XYZ file of N, CA and C in Angstrom:
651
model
N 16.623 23.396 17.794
C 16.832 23.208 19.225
C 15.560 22.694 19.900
N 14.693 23.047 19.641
C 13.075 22.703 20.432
C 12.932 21.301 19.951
N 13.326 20.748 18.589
C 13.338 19.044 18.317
C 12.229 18.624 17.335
N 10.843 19.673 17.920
C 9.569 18.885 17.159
C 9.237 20.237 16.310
N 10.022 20.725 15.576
C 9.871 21.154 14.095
C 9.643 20.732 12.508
N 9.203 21.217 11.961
C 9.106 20.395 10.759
C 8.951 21.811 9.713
N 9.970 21.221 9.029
C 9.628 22.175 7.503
C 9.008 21.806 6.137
N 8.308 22.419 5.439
C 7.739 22.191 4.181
C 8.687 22.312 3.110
N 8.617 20.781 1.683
C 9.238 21.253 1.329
C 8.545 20.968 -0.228
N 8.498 20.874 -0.792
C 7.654 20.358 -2.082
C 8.797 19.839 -3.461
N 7.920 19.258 -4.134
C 8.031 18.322 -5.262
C 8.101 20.055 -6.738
N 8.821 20.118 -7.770
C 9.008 20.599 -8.660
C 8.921 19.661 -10.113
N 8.180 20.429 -10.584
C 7.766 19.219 -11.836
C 8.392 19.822 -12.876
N 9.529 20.038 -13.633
C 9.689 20.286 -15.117
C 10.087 19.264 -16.179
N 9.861 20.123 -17.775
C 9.970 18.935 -18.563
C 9.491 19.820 -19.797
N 9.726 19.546 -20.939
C 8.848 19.873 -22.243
C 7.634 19.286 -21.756
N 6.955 19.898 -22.962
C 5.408 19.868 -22.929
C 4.857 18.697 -23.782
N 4.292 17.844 -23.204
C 4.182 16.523 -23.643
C 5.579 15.036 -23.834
N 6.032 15.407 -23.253
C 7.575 14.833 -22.676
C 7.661 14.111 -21.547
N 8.050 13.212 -20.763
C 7.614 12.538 -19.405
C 8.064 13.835 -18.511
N 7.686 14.024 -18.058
C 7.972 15.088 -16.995
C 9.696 14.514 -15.612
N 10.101 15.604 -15.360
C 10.712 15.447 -14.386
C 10.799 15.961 -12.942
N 10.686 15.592 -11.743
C 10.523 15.363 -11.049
C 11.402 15.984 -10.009
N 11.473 17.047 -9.429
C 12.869 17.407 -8.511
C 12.803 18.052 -6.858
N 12.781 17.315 -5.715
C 12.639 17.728 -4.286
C 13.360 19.328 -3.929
N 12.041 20.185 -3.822
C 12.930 21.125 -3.232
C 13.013 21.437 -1.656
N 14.140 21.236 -0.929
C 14.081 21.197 0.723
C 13.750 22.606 0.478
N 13.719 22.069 2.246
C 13.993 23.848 2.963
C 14.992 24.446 2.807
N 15.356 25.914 2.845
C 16.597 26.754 2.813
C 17.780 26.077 3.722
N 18.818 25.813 2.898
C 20.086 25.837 3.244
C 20.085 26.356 5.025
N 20.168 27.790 5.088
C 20.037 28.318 6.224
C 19.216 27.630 7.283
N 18.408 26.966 7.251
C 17.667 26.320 8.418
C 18.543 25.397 8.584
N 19.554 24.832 8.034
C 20.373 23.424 8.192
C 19.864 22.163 7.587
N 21.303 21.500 7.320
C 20.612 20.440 6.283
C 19.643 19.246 7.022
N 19.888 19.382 8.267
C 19.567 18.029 8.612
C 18.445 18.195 9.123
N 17.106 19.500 9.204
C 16.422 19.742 9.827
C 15.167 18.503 8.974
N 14.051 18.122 10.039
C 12.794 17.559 9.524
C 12.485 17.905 8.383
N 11.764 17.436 7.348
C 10.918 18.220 6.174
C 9.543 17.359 5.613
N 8.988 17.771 5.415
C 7.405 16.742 4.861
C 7.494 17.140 3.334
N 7.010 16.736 2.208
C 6.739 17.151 1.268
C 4.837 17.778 1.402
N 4.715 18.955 0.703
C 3.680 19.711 0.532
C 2.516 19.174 -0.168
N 2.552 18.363 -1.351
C 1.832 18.216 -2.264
C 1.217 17.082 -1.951
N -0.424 16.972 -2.372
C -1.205 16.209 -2.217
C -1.562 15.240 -3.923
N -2.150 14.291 -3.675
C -2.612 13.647 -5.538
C -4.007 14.641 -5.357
N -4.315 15.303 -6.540
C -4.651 15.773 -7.519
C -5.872 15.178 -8.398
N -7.009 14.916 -8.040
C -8.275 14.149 -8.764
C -8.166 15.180 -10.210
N -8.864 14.593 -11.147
C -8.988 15.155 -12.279
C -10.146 16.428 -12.503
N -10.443 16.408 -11.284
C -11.678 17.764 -11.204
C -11.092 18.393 -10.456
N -9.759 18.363 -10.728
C -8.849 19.550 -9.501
C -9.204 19.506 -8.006
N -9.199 18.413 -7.423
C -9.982 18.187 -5.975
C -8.817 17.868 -4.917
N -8.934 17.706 -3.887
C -7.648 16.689 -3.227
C -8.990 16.191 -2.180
N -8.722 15.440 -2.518
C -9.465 13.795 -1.484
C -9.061 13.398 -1.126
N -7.077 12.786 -1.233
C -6.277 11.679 -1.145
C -5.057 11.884 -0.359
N -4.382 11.174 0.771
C -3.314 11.867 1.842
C -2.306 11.352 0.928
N -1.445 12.367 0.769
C 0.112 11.763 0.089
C 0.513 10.364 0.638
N 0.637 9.639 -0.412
C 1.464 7.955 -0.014
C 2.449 7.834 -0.966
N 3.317 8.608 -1.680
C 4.233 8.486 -2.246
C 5.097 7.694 -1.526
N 6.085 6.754 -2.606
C 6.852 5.880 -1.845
C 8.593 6.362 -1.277
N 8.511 7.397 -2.371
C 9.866 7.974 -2.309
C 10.273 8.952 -0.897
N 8.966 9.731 -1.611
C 8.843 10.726 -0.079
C 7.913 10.778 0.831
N 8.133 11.762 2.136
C 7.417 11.354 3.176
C 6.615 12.918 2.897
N 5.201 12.906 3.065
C 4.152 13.834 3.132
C 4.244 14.457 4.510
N 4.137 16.381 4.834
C 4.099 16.685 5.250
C 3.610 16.376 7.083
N 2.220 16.526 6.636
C 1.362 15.942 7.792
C 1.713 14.469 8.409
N 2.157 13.586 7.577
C 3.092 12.289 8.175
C 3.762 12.783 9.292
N 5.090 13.701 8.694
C 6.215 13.687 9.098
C 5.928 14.362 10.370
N 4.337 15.289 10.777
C 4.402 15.686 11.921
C 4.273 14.672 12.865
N 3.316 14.013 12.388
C 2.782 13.056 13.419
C 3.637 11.996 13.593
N 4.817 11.612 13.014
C 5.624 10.837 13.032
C 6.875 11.375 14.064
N 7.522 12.781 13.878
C 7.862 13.318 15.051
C 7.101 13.389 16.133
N 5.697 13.387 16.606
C 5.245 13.089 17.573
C 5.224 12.025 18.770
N 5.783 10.659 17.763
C 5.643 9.461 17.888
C 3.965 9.486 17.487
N 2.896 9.716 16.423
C 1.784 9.589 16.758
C 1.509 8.966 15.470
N 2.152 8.337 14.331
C 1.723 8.242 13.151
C 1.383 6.873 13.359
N 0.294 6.659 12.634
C -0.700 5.041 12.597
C 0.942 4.334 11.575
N 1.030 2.912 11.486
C 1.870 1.940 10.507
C 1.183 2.422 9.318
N 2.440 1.816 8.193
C 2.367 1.684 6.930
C 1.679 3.188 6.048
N 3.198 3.718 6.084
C 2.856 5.295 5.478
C 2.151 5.436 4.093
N 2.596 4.423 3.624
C 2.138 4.341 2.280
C 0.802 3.906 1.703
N 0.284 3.127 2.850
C -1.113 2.846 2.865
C -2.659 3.652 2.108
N -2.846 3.592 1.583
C -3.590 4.055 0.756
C -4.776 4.980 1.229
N -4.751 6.152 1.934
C -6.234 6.772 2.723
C -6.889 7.736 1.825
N -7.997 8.288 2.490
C -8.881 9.407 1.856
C -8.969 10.269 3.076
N -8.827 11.429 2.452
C -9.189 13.175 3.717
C -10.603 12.588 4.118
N -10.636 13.020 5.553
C -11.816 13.219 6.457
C -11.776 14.658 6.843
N -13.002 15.505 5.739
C -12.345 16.991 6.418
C -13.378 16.810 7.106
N -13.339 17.735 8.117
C -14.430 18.457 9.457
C -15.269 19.326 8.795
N -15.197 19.813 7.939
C -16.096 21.091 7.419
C -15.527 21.680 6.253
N -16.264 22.509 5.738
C -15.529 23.858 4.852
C -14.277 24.662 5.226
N -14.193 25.275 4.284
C -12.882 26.127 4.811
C -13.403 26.613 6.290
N -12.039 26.883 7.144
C -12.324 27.308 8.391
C -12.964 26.587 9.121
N -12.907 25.588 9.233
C -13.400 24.263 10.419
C -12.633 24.254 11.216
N -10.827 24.327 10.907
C -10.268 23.926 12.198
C -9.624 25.421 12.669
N -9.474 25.701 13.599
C -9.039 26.611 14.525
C -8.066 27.233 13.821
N -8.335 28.717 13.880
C -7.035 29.204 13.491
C -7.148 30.856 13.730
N -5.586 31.413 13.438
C -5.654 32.556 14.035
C -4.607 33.249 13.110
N -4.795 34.661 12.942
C -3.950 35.426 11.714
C -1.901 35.578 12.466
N -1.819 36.108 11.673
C -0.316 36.777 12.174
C -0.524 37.930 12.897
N -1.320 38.700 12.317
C -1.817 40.096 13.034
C -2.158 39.875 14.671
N -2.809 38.795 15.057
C -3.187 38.822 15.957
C -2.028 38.053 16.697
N -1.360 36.935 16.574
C 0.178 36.191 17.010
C 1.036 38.022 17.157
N 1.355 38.521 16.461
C 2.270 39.646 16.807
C 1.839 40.683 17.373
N 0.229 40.954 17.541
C -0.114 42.094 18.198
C 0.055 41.706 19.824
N 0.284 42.993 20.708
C 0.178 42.727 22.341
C -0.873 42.701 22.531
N -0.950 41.279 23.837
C -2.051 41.191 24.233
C -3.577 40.426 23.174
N -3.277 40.047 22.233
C -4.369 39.687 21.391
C -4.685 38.594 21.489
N -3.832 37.627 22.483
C -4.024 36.290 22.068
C -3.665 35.722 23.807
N -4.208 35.128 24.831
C -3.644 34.559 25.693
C -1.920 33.998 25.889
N -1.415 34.382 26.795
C 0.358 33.966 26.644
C 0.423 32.344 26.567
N -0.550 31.738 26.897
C -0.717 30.198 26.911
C -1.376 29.206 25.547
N -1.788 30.759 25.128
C -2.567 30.278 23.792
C -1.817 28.882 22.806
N -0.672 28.881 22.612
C -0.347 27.791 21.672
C 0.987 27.383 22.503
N 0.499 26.500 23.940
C 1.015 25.636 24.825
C -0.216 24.472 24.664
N 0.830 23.289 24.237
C 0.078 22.021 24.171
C -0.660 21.940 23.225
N -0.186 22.396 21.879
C -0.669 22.525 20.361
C 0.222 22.496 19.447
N -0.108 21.272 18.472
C 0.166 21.140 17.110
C 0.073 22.792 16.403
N 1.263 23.488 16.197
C 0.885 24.694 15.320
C 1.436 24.353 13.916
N 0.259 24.619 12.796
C 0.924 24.793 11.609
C 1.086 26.046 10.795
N 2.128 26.778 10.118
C 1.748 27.579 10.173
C 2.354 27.550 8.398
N 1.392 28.886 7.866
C 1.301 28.738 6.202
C 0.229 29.940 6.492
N -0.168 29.731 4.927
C -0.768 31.272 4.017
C -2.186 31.468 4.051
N -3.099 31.940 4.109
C -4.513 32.304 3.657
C -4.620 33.509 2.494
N -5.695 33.210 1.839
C -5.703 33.972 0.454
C -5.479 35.382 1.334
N -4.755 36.400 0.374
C -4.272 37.966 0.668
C -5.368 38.723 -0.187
N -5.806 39.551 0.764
C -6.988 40.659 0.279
C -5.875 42.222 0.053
N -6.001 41.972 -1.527
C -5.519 43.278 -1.613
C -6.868 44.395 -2.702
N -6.498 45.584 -3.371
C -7.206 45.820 -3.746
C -7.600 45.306 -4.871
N -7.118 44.320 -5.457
C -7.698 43.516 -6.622
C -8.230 42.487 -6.296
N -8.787 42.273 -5.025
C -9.456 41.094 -4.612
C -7.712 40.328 -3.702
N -9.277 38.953 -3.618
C -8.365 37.986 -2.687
C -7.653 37.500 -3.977
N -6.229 36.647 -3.173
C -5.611 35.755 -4.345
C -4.966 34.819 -3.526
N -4.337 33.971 -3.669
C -3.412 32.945 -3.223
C -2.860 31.894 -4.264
N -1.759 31.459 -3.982
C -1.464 30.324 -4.971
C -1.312 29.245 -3.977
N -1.919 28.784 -2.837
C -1.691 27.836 -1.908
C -3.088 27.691 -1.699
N -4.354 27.493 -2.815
C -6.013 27.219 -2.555
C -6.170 25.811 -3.073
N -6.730 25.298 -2.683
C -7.342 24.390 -3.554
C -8.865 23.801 -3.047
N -9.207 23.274 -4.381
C -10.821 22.318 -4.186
C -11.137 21.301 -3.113
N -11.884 21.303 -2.163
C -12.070 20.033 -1.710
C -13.721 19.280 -1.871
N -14.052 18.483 -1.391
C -15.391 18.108 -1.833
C -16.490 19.238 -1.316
N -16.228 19.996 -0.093
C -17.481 21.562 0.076
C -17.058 22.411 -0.925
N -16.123 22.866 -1.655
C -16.107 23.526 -2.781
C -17.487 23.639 -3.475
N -17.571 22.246 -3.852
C -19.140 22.191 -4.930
C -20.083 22.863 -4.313
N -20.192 22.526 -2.883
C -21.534 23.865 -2.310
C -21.083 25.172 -1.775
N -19.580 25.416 -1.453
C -19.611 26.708 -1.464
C -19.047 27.524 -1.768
N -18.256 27.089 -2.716
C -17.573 27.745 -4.320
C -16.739 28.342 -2.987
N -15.437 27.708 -1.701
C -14.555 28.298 -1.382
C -13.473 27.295 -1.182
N -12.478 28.201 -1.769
C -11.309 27.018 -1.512
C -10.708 26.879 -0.490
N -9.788 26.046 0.193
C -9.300 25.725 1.433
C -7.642 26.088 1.415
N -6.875 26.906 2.048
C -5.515 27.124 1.823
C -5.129 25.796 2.616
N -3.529 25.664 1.909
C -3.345 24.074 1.863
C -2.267 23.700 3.184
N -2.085 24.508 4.082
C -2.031 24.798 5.802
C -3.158 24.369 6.584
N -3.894 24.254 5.910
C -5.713 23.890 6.579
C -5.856 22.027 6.295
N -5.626 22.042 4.618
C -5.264 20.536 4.456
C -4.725 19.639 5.354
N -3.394 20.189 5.493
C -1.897 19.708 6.123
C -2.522 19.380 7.107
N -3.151 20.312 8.166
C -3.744 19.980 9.459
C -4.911 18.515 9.267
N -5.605 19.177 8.483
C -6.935 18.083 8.622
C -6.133 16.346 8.185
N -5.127 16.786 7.380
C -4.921 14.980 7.100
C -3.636 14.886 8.690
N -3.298 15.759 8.928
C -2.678 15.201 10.316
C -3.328 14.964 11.597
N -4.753 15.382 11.872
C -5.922 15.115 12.366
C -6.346 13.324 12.389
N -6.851 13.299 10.588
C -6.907 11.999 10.159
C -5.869 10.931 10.770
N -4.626 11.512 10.956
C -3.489 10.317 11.186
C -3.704 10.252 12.782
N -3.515 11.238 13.366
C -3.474 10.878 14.883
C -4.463 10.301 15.295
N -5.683 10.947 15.087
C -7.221 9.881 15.250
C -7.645 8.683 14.648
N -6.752 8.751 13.762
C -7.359 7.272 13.083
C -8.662 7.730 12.304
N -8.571 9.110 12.086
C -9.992 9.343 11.173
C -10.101 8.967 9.601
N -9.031 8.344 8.999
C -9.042 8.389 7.388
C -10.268 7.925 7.220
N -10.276 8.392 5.760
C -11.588 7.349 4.766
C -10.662 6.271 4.091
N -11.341 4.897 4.093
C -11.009 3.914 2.642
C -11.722 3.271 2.031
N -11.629 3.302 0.809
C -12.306 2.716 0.016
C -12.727 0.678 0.589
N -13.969 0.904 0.209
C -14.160 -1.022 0.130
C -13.352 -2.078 -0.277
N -12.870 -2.414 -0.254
C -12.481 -3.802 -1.202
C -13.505 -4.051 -2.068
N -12.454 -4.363 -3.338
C -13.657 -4.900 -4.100
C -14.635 -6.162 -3.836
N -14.048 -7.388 -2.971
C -14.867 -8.515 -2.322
C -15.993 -7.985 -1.859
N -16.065 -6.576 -0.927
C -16.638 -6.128 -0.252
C -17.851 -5.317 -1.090
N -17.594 -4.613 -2.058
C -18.406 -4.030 -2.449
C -18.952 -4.515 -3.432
N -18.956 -5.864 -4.092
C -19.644 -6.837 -4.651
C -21.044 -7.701 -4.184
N -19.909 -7.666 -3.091
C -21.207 -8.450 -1.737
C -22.315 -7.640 -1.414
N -22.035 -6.444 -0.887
C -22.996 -5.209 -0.718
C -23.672 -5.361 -1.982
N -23.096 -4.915 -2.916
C -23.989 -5.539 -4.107
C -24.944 -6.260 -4.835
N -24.449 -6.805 -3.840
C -25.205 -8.444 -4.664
C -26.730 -8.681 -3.113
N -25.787 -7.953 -1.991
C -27.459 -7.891 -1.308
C -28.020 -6.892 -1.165
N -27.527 -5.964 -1.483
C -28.635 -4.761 -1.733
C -29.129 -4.686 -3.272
N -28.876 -5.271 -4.158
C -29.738 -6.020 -5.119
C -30.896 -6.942 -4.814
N -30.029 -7.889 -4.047
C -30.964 -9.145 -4.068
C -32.584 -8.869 -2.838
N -32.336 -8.034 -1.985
C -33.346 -7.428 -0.939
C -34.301 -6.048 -1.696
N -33.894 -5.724 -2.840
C -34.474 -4.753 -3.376
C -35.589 -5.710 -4.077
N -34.173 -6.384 -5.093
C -35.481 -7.268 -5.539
C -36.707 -8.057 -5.321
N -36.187 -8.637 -4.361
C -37.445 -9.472 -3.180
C -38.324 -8.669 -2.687
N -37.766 -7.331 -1.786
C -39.126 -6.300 -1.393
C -39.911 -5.987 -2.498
N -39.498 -5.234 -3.355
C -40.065 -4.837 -4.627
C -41.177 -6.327 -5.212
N -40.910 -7.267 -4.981
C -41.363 -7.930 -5.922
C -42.888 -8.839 -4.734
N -42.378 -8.664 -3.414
C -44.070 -8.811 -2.426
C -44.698 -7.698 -2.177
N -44.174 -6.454 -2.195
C -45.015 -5.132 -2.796
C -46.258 -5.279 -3.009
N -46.896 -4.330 -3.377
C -47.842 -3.961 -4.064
C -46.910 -2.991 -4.972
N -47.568 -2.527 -6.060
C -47.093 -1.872 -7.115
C -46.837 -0.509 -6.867
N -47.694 0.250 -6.421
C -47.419 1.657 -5.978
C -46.097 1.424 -4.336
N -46.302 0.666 -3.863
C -45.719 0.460 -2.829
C -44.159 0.439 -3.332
N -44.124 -0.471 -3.850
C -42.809 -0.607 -4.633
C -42.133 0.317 -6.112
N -43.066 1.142 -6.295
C -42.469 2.327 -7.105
C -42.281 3.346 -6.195
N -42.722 3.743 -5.027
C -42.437 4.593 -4.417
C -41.614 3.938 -3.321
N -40.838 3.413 -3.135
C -39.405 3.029 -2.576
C -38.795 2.942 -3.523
N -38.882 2.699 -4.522
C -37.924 2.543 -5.620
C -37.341 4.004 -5.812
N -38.349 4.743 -5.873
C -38.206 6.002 -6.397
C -37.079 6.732 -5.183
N -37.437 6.328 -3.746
C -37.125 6.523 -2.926
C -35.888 6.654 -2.529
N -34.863 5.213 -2.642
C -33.730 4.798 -2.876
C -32.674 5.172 -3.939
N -32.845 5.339 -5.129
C -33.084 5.921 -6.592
C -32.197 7.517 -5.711
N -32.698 8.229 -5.157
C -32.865 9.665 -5.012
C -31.627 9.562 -4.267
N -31.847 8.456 -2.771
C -30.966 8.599 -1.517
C -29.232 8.049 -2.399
N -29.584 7.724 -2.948
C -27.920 7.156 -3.858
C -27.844 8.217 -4.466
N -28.472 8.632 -5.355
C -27.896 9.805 -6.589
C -27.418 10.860 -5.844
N -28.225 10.809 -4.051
C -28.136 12.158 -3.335
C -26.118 11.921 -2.673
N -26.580 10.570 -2.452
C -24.989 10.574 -1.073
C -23.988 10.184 -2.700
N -24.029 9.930 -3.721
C -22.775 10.175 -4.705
C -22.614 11.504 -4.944
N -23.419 12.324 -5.173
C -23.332 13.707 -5.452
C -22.564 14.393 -4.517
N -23.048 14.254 -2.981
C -21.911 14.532 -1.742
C -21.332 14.111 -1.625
N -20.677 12.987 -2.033
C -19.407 12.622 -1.542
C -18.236 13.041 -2.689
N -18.658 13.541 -3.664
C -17.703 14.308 -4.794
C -17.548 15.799 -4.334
């Protein structure tokens, strides 16, 4: 009845083990009705268990799309190829428990008027520790060994879409060229130098690359 709902629904993978796998959409519950909105959940998957990459599957439509697309707010060409722009580590973007949504009084009555709400899981502290099966890696992982529940994702790549914040890769034309002059200006400085002059920029540059590849994984 409200119109700008959206349900989660995800992708099911079975198959023997070493077999092409198969592939099967599971909606939302029956009970919500068939015809209600749905995004698919799942993000691609880097081989260091990471998610960097906004769903562009061709078949189905990715969660965070489908909000911003009920919004009227989604940029053209869904399928378009982007990269996550997160804001921070886990807990960058705003958020608030259930405990506090159902307690009286805990939360302003206006509090979530004129807000995108998404709502999903954070790891559960029981006495065997935290756990969740909705965590995953993103590139602050590597510095702070915490994973991001994937309600936090959803948001940040629907962020990306309404702002126009994605990452994309260069073209290869593009990153040839860069290439070929940040070669060709290395070489030339380096080579009217003086010798110490030019080992210590070398050394310099050397560091600032090894440093911004290391962060950006």
């Amino acid at each position: 009845a409200h119109g700008k709902v959206v349900f989660a629904a995800k992708m099911e993978v079975s198959g023997p083990l070493g077999q092409p796998q198969i592939s099967r959409l599971m909606r939302p519950a029956d009970a919500l009705g068939t015809n209600v909105p749905f995004g698919v959940t799942e993000f691609p998957i880097d081989t260091d268990r990471t998610i960097r990459r906004h769903h562009a599957d061709v078949n189905q439509t990715g969660f965070a799309w489908r909000v911003a697309e009920i919004l009227g707010q989604a940029p053209p060409d869904r399928t378009r190829r982007r990269w996550m722009n997160y804001y921070g580590p886990k807990g960058a973007i705003p958020h608030v428990s259930y405990a506090q949504v159902l307690a009286t009084n805990a939360l302003r009555l206006d509090f979530f008027t004129h807000k995108v709400v998404f709502v999903g899981v954070s790891p559960i502290l029981t006495y065997q520790g935290s756990s969740s099966a909705d965590e995953h890696a993103t590139p602050y992982t590597r510095w702070t060994g915490s994973f991001s529940p994937g309600v936090e994702l959803q948001a940040t790549a629907f962020l990306n879409l309404i702002q126009r914040e994605w990452l994309e890769e260069l073209s290869p034309v593009t990153e040839l060229l860069l290439l070929i002059f940040l070669g060709s200006a290395a070489g030339y400085g380096c080579g009217v130098a003086r010798p110490w002059v030019a080992a210590r920029w070398s050394l310099l540059g050397m560091s600032l690359i090894t440093a911004g590849a290391i962060h950006g994984v």
